[in-house]
XYZ file of C-alpha atoms in Angstrom:
388
model
C 98.735 102.234 99.332
C 102.505 102.676 99.850
C 104.860 103.589 97.077
C 106.143 99.999 96.787
C 102.700 98.471 96.581
C 100.066 97.268 99.030
C 102.738 95.554 101.113
C 104.448 98.817 102.017
C 108.064 99.803 101.572
C 110.439 96.904 100.944
C 113.082 97.317 103.629
C 113.515 93.757 104.960
C 115.959 91.100 103.803
C 114.406 88.316 101.729
C 113.335 85.250 103.670
C 114.764 81.792 102.879
C 111.475 80.962 101.188
C 111.767 83.993 98.884
C 115.403 83.147 98.097
C 114.432 79.565 97.323
C 111.685 80.711 94.961
C 114.033 83.202 93.277
C 116.600 80.461 92.754
C 113.926 78.197 91.270
C 112.978 81.016 88.874
C 116.625 81.413 87.822
C 117.202 84.683 89.690
C 120.710 83.774 90.860
C 123.255 86.618 91.066
C 126.082 85.838 88.682
C 128.413 87.657 86.312
C 129.667 86.462 82.938
C 132.927 88.328 83.518
C 134.230 85.686 85.930
C 133.953 82.809 83.476
C 135.350 84.895 80.627
C 138.485 86.041 82.437
C 139.117 82.738 84.187
C 138.950 81.176 80.740
C 141.483 83.726 79.494
C 143.859 82.871 82.341
C 143.482 79.160 81.632
C 144.043 79.767 77.914
C 147.247 81.726 78.604
C 148.722 78.607 80.216
C 147.217 76.040 77.842
C 148.043 77.863 74.619
C 151.833 77.255 74.789
C 151.240 73.522 75.170
C 148.762 73.596 72.279
C 151.186 75.489 70.066
C 153.990 73.067 70.933
C 151.869 70.063 70.078
C 150.665 71.713 66.887
C 154.251 72.496 65.846
C 155.435 68.945 66.414
C 152.385 67.525 64.694
C 152.773 69.895 61.739
C 156.394 68.860 61.269
C 155.427 65.191 61.150
C 152.584 65.939 58.733
C 154.827 67.924 56.369
C 157.255 65.015 56.222
C 154.417 62.662 55.386
C 153.067 65.071 52.774
C 156.462 64.924 51.035
C 156.415 61.144 51.069
C 152.853 61.027 49.699
C 153.776 63.560 46.982
C 156.606 61.299 45.828
C 154.354 58.204 45.787
C 150.722 59.305 45.402
C 148.229 56.743 46.669
C 144.553 57.037 47.700
C 145.036 54.932 50.817
C 148.073 56.970 51.864
C 146.140 60.210 51.374
C 143.287 58.904 53.567
C 145.755 57.933 56.279
C 147.345 61.375 56.035
C 143.977 63.131 56.413
C 143.126 60.981 59.449
C 146.446 61.816 61.072
C 145.935 65.531 60.365
C 142.514 65.427 62.056
C 143.832 63.530 65.084
C 146.750 65.977 65.387
C 144.365 68.936 65.344
C 142.053 67.356 67.932
C 144.962 66.357 70.183
C 146.166 69.972 70.144
C 142.796 71.742 70.436
C 140.802 69.476 72.777
C 142.865 70.136 75.944
C 142.401 73.874 75.453
C 138.663 73.560 74.786
C 138.173 71.145 77.706
C 140.151 73.388 80.066
C 138.130 76.474 79.163
C 134.891 74.473 79.476
C 135.793 73.162 82.941
C 136.781 76.642 84.096
C 133.476 78.039 82.826
C 131.437 75.376 84.655
C 133.406 75.866 87.884
C 132.995 79.646 87.733
C 129.245 79.229 87.288
C 129.073 76.751 90.168
C 131.022 79.157 92.401
C 128.335 81.815 91.876
C 125.432 79.924 93.398
C 125.696 76.512 91.784
C 124.288 75.080 88.573
C 120.640 76.073 88.250
C 118.280 74.758 85.558
C 115.361 77.169 85.369
C 112.786 77.178 82.571
C 110.990 80.380 83.573
C 113.513 82.784 81.928
C 113.008 80.908 78.643
C 109.235 81.408 78.597
C 108.007 84.122 76.201
C 106.849 87.294 77.911
C 105.504 90.552 76.510
C 107.349 92.393 79.254
C 110.637 91.483 77.577
C 109.587 93.582 74.566
C 109.223 96.701 76.704
C 112.184 99.002 75.845
C 111.925 101.174 78.972
C 113.646 98.730 81.392
C 116.517 98.444 78.914
C 116.804 102.223 78.637
C 116.747 102.513 82.417
C 119.605 100.031 82.693
C 121.508 101.815 79.926
C 121.353 105.297 81.453
C 121.034 104.350 85.123
C 123.508 103.077 87.657
C 123.934 99.810 85.746
C 124.992 101.661 82.620
C 127.508 103.752 84.555
C 129.025 100.624 86.055
C 129.317 98.965 82.631
C 131.035 102.082 81.288
C 133.466 102.091 84.206
C 134.296 98.421 83.601
C 135.000 99.079 79.923
C 137.314 101.986 80.775
C 139.239 99.953 83.357
C 139.684 97.060 80.931
C 140.893 99.425 78.220
C 143.399 101.000 80.596
C 144.633 97.571 81.708
C 145.185 96.428 78.133
C 146.961 99.728 77.378
C 149.299 99.204 80.341
C 150.036 95.652 79.217
C 150.853 96.894 75.699
C 153.078 99.586 77.177
C 155.092 96.950 79.033
C 155.605 94.872 75.898
C 156.028 97.537 73.203
C 159.662 98.277 74.067
C 160.614 94.608 73.690
C 158.689 94.494 70.415
C 160.513 97.572 69.055
C 163.891 96.109 69.925
C 162.865 92.804 68.402
C 161.774 94.426 65.135
C 164.961 96.468 64.937
C 167.228 93.449 65.375
C 165.074 90.756 63.843
C 167.362 90.452 60.813
C 170.270 89.254 62.942
C 168.252 86.977 65.262
C 167.220 83.369 64.670
C 163.595 82.829 63.756
C 163.032 80.692 66.841
C 164.200 83.498 69.129
C 161.939 86.013 67.418
C 158.946 83.683 67.748
C 159.755 83.005 71.392
C 159.963 86.718 72.281
C 156.736 87.494 70.453
C 155.009 84.577 72.199
C 156.194 85.650 75.652
C 155.069 89.218 75.035
C 151.645 88.155 73.848
C 151.173 85.802 76.812
C 152.203 88.471 79.281
C 149.765 90.930 77.752
C 146.985 88.321 77.893
C 147.702 87.454 81.533
C 147.833 91.069 82.685
C 144.518 91.754 80.986
C 143.004 88.540 82.396
C 144.115 89.253 85.971
C 142.689 92.752 85.732
C 139.490 91.265 84.370
C 139.322 88.861 87.319
C 139.484 91.753 89.766
C 136.702 93.439 87.807
C 134.714 90.181 87.761
C 134.791 89.921 91.562
C 133.679 93.549 91.856
C 130.980 92.972 89.232
C 129.706 89.935 91.136
C 129.413 91.989 94.326
C 127.485 94.683 92.446
C 125.189 92.129 90.769
C 124.552 90.376 94.092
C 123.758 93.671 95.805
C 121.321 94.607 93.028
C 119.704 91.166 93.127
C 119.239 91.239 96.904
C 117.786 94.733 96.611
C 115.207 93.496 94.106
C 114.275 90.602 96.399
C 113.747 92.753 99.487
C 110.397 92.316 101.185
C 108.014 94.453 103.187
C 106.734 93.602 106.656
C 103.361 92.809 105.110
C 104.862 90.324 102.632
C 106.788 88.565 105.396
C 103.631 88.243 107.497
C 101.669 86.914 104.515
C 104.383 84.376 103.800
C 104.313 83.154 107.400
C 100.535 82.891 107.278
C 100.667 80.862 104.088
C 103.242 78.494 105.553
C 101.326 78.090 108.798
C 98.023 77.647 107.006
C 99.265 75.132 104.457
C 97.699 71.809 105.452
C 100.634 69.910 103.986
C 103.108 71.922 106.078
C 101.008 71.527 109.211
C 100.506 67.836 108.587
C 104.209 67.303 108.008
C 105.104 69.271 111.131
C 102.586 67.290 113.187
C 103.908 63.982 111.848
C 107.489 64.968 112.676
C 106.535 66.016 116.202
C 104.602 62.782 116.779
C 107.493 60.697 115.475
C 109.955 62.512 117.732
C 107.671 62.081 120.761
C 107.190 58.392 119.962
C 110.927 57.772 119.624
C 111.638 59.632 122.857
C 108.909 57.678 124.646
C 110.270 54.347 123.417
C 113.708 55.320 124.695
C 112.398 56.434 128.100
C 110.531 53.190 128.752
C 113.844 51.285 128.752
C 114.947 53.198 131.866
C 111.579 53.256 133.671
C 111.119 51.796 137.170
C 107.950 49.897 136.335
C 105.489 49.320 133.501
C 101.839 49.064 134.604
C 99.659 47.014 132.230
C 95.965 46.328 131.740
C 97.344 43.574 131.055
C 97.159 43.751 127.243
C 95.075 46.799 126.378
C 97.007 49.744 127.859
C 100.478 50.240 129.326
C 101.916 53.064 131.449
C 105.620 53.404 132.374
C 106.531 55.206 135.614
C 109.842 56.599 136.812
C 110.736 58.150 140.169
C 113.794 60.180 141.155
C 114.709 62.263 144.168
C 114.682 65.301 141.875
C 111.003 64.664 141.061
C 108.199 65.903 143.254
C 106.311 62.693 142.537
C 106.592 59.699 140.165
C 106.149 60.667 136.529
C 104.609 59.000 133.506
C 107.437 58.609 130.972
C 105.545 56.518 128.410
C 102.049 55.302 127.743
C 100.001 53.839 124.958
C 97.274 51.456 123.967
C 96.861 48.695 121.438
C 99.923 48.288 119.241
C 101.857 50.961 121.153
C 101.186 49.150 124.426
C 102.425 45.908 122.892
C 105.656 47.613 121.803
C 106.107 49.087 125.286
C 105.750 45.621 126.829
C 108.323 44.218 124.389
C 110.843 46.946 125.227
C 110.262 46.473 128.950
C 110.914 42.746 128.599
C 114.079 43.356 126.559
C 115.552 45.808 129.092
C 114.509 44.085 132.298
C 111.845 46.583 133.361
C 109.348 44.851 135.725
C 105.767 44.727 134.483
C 102.988 44.900 137.055
C 99.435 43.945 136.100
C 97.124 46.379 137.882
C 94.097 47.042 135.708
C 92.396 49.857 137.696
C 95.643 51.741 138.326
C 96.881 51.363 134.737
C 93.560 52.618 133.349
C 93.463 55.544 135.791
C 97.033 56.657 135.008
C 96.513 56.235 131.263
C 93.371 58.363 131.311
C 94.469 61.086 133.722
C 98.185 61.694 132.957
C 100.085 62.936 129.935
C 103.643 61.895 129.140
C 106.075 63.768 131.402
C 103.358 64.639 133.910
C 103.477 63.740 137.601
C 100.821 61.375 138.886
C 97.772 62.967 140.609
C 97.836 63.060 144.449
C 94.809 60.796 144.529
C 96.951 57.921 143.209
C 100.034 58.494 145.411
C 99.221 55.592 147.746
C 98.500 53.116 144.973
C 101.669 54.020 143.048
C 103.751 53.922 146.239
C 102.595 50.328 146.838
C 103.684 49.379 143.308
C 107.118 51.040 143.644
C 107.677 49.398 147.036
C 106.774 46.028 145.469
C 109.281 46.646 142.644
C 112.003 47.573 145.164
C 111.368 44.308 147.028
C 111.797 42.413 143.762
C 115.095 44.185 143.167
C 116.283 43.364 146.669
C 115.601 39.679 145.942
C 117.615 39.918 142.703
C 114.533 39.651 140.480
C 114.863 41.822 137.377
C 112.065 42.295 134.898
C 109.298 39.794 134.498
C 105.501 40.091 134.661
C 103.925 40.257 138.130
C 100.365 40.413 139.450
C 100.500 41.235 143.182
C 96.736 41.728 143.524
C 96.649 45.128 145.230
C 93.451 46.722 146.472
C 91.944 48.857 143.659
C 92.746 52.568 144.083
C 90.159 55.286 144.528
C 89.646 56.694 141.007
C 86.501 58.695 141.649
C 86.569 61.919 139.630
C 89.556 60.832 137.512
C 89.309 60.150 133.774
C 89.855 56.442 133.262
C 90.844 54.670 130.051
C 88.114 52.346 128.809
C 87.936 49.655 126.210
C 85.391 51.212 123.855
C 85.994 54.992 123.774
C 89.086 55.924 121.739
C 90.989 59.091 122.585
C 94.231 60.362 121.021
C 97.340 60.245 123.209
C 100.703 61.899 122.895
C 103.391 59.854 121.231
C 101.229 58.320 118.545
C 99.141 55.865 120.641
C 95.405 55.901 121.182
C 93.580 55.504 124.430
C 90.457 53.509 124.695
């Protein structure tokens, strides 16, 4: 038994099936840092607008408070409280909505929105303290420590840039208008917030790369696991049935398309149908479509729609249907019989006759030793029809 289990050492990239299962289980690499710092950036631009609205709304409210104080009235007080609530919501909702949208977009950018119930299920393994200790003192813990140090340094640099302006402001605040003091303090605080947020964004991108690398490492597979997965997929009757149905549908569609360009359609006249096509690039005429029952009926309909001549030759149609697969050249034993049919079709074309159903009454071909389609014995055929 190898060190990574019975499957051997996990050195291979996860297969799409493993990634799909991991995503279903909620194992999507993502970092909370991205949403946090994008929210901080958004807040640094939305806060001034919120403060401005709050200031204007507060001024209007204070004027109304003075009016209500001069003429106290229950109805006026209720109106005042309603206006205070609407002013607060009008100022706070844009900020909350902006941060919410940024958080959702940041989550979607890290693998989309995933609803997984498995992480919420109770598990005794979550009570095991050793994985937590390993993360705390392992590589993950070192990375978290490094992130904290970088963020602290970034905030310190931002404070260093703004402290000189703050000192000058405090020293001369007595001779400056209150509005100027508030404006300088606001600008300094916003700059500090933006510097810290931009630094956090850089850290968030790096953290995402680290988290993704760790997640892909956990999902790595061994050669044995990959082989077992392939076996399970190949052996699944639903997968095999679906694959077979798709292949049959594709073959049927291709066959129905090929019959529209065939040179002739040989019929039984109603039980089987075989479409032939000849080209100078072929060694011999080929069967491009065939079928029985309902498939034969559809082939006759398509031949009639596209002007493909239909020749009723029961022995030849049965022999070709039973001995040839779609795309296969006719057997040498039937060369003479098929040549007579193609020559007959060429004569029709020379007379300007296109399509139609014809029964020239040729001599039956020699079919000794060839499998021949019959009326009672059903055999599967390519393209979804059945021979009989």
